[in-house]
XYZ file of N, CA and C in Angstrom:
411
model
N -44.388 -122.750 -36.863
C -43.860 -121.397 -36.783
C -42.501 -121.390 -36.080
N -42.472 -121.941 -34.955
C -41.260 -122.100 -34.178
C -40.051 -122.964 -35.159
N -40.314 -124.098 -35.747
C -39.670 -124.223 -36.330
C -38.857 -123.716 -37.352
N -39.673 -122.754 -38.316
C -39.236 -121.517 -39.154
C -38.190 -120.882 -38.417
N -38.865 -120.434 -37.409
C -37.610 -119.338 -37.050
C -36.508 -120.052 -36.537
N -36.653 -121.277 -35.902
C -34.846 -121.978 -36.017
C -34.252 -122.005 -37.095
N -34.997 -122.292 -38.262
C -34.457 -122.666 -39.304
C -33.385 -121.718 -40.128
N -34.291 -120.247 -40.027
C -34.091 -118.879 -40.378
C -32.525 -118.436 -39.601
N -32.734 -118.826 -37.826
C -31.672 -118.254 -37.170
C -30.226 -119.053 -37.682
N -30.892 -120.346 -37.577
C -29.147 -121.398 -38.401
C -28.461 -120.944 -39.667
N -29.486 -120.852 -40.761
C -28.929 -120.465 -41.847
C -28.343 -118.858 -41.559
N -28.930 -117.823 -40.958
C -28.160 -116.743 -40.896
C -27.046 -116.627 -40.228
N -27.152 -117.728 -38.691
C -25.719 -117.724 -38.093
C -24.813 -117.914 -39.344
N -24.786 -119.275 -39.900
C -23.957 -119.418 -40.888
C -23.467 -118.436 -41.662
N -24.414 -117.460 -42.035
C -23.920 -116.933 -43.160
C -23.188 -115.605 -42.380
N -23.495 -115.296 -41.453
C -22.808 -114.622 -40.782
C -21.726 -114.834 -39.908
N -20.686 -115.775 -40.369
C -19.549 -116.156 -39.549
C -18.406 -115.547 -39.707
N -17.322 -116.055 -39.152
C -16.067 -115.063 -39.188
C -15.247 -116.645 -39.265
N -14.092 -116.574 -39.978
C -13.139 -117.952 -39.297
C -11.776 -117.539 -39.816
N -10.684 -117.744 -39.232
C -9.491 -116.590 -38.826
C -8.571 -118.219 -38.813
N -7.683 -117.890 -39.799
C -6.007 -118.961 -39.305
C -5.178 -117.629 -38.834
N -4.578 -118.625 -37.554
C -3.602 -117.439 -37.216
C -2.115 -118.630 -37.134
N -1.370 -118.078 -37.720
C -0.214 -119.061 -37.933
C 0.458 -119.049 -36.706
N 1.527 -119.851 -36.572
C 2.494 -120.000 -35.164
C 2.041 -118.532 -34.402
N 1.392 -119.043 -33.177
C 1.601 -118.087 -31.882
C 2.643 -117.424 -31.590
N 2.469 -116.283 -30.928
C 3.373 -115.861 -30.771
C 4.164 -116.741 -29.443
N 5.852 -116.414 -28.849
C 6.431 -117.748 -28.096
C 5.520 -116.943 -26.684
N 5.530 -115.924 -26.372
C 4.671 -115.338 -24.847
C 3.675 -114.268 -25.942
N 2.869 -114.407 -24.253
C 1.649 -113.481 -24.404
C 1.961 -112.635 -23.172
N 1.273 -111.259 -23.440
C 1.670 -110.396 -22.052
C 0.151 -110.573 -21.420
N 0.011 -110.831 -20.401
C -1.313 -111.568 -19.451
C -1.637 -110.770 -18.471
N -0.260 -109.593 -18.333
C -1.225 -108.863 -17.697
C -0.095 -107.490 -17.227
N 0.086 -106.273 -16.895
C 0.893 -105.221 -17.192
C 2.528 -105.977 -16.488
N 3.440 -105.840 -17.589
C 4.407 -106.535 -17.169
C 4.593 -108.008 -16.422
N 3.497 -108.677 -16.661
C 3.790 -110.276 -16.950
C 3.406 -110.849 -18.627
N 4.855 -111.561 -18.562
C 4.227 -112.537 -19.941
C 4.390 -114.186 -19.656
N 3.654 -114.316 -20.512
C 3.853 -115.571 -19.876
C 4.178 -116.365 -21.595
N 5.085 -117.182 -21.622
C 5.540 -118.189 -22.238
C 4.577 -119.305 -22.833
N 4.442 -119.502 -23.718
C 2.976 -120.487 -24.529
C 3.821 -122.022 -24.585
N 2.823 -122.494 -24.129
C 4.159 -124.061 -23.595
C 2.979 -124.917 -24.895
N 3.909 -126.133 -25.195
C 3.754 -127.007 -26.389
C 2.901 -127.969 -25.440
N 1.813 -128.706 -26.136
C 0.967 -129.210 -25.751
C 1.034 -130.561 -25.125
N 2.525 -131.208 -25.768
C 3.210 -132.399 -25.478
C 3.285 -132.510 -24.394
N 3.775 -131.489 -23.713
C 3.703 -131.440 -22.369
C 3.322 -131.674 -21.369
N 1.831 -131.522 -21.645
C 0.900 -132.012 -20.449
C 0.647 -133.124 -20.522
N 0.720 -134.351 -21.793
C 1.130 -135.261 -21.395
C -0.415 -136.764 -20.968
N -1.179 -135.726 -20.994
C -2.593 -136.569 -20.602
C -3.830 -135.687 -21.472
N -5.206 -136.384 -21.398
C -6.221 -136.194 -22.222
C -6.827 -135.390 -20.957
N -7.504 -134.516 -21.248
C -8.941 -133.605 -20.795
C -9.778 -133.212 -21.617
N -10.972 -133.413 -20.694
C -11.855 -133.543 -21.658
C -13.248 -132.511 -20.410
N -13.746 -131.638 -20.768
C -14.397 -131.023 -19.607
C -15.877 -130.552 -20.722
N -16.417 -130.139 -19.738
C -18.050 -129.037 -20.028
C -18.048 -128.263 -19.106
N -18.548 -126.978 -19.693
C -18.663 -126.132 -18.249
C -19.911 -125.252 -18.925
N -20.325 -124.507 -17.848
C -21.688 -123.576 -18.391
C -21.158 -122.106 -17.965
N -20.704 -121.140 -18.880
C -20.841 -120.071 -18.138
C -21.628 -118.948 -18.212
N -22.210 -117.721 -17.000
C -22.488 -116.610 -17.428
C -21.598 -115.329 -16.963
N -22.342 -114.634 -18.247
C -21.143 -112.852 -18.226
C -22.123 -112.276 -18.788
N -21.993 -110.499 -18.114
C -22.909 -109.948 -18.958
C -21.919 -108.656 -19.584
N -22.539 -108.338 -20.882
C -21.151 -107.239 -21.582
C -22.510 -106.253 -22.478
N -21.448 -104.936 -21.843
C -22.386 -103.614 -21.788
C -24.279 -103.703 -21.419
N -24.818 -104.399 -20.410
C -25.708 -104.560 -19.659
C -26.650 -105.600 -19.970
N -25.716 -106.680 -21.332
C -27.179 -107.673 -21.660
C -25.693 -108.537 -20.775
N -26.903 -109.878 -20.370
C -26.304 -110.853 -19.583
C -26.538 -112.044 -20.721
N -25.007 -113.232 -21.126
C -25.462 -113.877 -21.849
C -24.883 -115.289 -21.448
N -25.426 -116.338 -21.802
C -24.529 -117.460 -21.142
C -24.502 -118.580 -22.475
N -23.343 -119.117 -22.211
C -22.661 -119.932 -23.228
C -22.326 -121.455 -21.999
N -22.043 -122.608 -23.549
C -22.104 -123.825 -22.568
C -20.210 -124.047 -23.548
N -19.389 -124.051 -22.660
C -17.983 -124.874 -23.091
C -17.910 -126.057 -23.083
N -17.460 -126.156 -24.306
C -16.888 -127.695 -24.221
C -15.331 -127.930 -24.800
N -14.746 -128.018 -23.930
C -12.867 -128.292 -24.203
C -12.075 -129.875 -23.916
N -11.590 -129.970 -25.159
C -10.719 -130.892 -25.326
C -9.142 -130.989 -25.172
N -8.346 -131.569 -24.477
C -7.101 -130.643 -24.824
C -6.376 -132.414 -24.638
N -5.269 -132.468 -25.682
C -4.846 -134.040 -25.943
C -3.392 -133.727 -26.364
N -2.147 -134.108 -26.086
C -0.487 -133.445 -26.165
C -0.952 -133.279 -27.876
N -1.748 -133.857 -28.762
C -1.616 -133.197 -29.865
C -2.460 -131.515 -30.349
N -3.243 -131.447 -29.432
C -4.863 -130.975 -29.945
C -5.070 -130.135 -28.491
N -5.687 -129.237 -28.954
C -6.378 -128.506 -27.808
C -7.767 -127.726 -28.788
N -9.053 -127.814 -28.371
C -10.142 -127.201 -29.220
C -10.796 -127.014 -27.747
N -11.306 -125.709 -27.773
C -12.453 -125.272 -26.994
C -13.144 -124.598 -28.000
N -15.039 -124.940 -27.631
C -16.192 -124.838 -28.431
C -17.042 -123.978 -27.824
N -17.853 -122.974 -27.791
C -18.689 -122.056 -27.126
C -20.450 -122.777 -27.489
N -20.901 -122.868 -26.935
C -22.359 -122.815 -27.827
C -23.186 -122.580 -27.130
N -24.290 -121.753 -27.448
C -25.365 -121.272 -27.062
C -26.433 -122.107 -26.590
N -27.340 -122.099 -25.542
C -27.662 -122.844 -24.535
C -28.859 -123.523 -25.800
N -28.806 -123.109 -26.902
C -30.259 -124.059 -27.872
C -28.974 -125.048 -28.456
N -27.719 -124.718 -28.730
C -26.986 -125.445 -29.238
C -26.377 -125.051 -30.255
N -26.368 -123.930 -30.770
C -25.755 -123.295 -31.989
C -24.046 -123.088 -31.520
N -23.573 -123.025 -32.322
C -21.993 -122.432 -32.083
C -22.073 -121.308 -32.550
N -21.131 -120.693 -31.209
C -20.912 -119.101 -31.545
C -19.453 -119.219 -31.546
N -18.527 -119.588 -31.324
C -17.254 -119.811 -31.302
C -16.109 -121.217 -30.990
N -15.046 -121.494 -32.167
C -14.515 -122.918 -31.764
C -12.960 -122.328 -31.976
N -12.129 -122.877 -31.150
C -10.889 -122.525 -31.146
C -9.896 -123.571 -31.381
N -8.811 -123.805 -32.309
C -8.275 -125.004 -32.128
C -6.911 -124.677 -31.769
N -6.130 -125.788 -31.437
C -4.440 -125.260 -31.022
C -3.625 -126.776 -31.583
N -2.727 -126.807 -32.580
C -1.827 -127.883 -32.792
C -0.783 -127.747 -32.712
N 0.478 -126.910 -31.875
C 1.198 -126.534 -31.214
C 1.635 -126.247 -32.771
N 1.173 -125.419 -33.739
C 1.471 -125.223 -34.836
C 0.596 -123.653 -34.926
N -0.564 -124.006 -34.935
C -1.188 -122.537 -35.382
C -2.315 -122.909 -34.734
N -3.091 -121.992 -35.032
C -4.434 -121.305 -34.376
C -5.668 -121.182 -35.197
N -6.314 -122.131 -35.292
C -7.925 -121.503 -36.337
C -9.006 -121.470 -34.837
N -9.368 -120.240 -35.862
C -10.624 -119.459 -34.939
C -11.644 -119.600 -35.413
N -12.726 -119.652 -35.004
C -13.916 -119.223 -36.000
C -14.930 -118.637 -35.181
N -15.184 -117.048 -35.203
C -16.197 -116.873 -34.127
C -17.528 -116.130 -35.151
N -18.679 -115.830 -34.193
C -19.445 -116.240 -34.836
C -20.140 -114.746 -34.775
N -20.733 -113.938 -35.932
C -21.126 -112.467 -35.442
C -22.261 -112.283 -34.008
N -22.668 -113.671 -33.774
C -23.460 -112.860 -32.952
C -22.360 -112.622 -31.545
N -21.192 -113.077 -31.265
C -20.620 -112.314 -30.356
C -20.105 -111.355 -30.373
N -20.805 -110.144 -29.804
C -20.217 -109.076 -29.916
C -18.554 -108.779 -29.326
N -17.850 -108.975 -30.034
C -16.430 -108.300 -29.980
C -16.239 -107.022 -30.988
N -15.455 -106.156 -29.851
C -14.977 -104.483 -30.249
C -14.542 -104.768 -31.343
N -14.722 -104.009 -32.221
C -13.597 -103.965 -33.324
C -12.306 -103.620 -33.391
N -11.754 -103.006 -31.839
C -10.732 -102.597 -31.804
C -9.425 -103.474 -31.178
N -10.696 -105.052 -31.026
C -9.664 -105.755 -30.237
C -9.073 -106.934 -31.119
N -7.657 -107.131 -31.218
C -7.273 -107.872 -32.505
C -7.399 -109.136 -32.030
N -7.749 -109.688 -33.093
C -8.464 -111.347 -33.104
C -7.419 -112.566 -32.953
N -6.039 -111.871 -33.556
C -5.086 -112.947 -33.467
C -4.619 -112.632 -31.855
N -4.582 -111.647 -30.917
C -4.242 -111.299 -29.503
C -5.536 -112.594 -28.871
N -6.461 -112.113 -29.303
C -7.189 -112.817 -28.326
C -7.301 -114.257 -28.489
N -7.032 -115.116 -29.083
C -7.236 -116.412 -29.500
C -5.715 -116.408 -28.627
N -4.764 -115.980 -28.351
C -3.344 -116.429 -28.065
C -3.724 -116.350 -26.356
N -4.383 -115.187 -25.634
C -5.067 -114.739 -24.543
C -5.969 -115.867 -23.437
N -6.580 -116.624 -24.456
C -7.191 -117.576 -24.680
C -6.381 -118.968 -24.226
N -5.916 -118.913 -25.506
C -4.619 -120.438 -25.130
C -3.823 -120.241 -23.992
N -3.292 -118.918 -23.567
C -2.365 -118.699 -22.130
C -3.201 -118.855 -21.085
N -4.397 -118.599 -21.155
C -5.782 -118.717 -20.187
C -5.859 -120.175 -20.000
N -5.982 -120.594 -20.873
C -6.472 -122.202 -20.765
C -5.078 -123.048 -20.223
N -3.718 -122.804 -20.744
C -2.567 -123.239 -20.198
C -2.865 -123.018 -18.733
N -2.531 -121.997 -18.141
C -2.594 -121.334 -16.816
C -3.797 -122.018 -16.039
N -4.704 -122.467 -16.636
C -5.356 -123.304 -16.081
C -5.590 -124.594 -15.766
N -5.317 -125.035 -16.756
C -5.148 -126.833 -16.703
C -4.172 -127.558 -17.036
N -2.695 -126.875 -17.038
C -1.995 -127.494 -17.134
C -1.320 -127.592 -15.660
N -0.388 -128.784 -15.219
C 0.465 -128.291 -13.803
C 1.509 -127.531 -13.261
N 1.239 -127.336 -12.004
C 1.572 -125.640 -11.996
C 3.408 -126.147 -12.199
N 3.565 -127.096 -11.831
C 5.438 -127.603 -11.821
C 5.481 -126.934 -13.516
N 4.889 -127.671 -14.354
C 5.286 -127.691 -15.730
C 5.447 -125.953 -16.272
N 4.346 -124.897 -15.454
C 4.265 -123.606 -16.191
C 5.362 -122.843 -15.242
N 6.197 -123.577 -13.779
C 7.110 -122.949 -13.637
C 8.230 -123.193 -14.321
């Protein structure tokens, strides 16, 4: 029985996906009221990372937690979301070229929030984070 219903939930994730090219980024993202910040080329950083992280958030009163897994290499940057059984709910890639998204319906995102903003939101997030702070001044 248990098995059924994995089986059931995989094939519907699938069929219920979303996957988004977003061509060249824009050169800044605004990060926050009157800061932007500048989207730096991946060459840059110059070294491999490679991380896991587990996080939780809860949005409009359910609490949900996702396991990251991010790669980021001067060619490549991909961060992966997946759900603590192991399914993917979201993978992001960056080739200092463009942007493929692919998120997955069961995360609830507004409809009012545009998909190519947030994948760029994302990449300035992840810059601002792991890259060094010399290089993002």
């Amino acid at each position: 029985m248990l098995q059924k219903f994995v089986n059931i939930f995989i094939v519907a994730t699938f069929l219920s996906s979303c996957s988004f090219h977003i061509s060249a980024p824009k050169h800044s993202v605004n990060i926050a009221k009157n800061v932007s910040f500048k989207l730096l080329d991946l060459h840059i950083l110059n070294q491999n990372i490679s991380l896991q992280q587990h996080l939780q958030s809860s949005y409009k009163g359910q609490k949900y937690s996702i396991n990251l897994i991010t790669q980021i290499s001067p060619n490549k940057m991909t961060v992966a979301g997946l759900m603590p059984i192991g399914a993917r709910i979201f993978t992001m890639g960056y080739d200092n070229k463009k942007i493929d998204l692919y998120i997955s319906k069961l995360i609830p995102i507004d409809q009012k929030i545009n998909r190519n903003n947030l994948a760029e939101y994302v990449l300035a997030d992840m810059q601002l984070v792991y890259f060094p702070v010399d290089i993002i001044r």
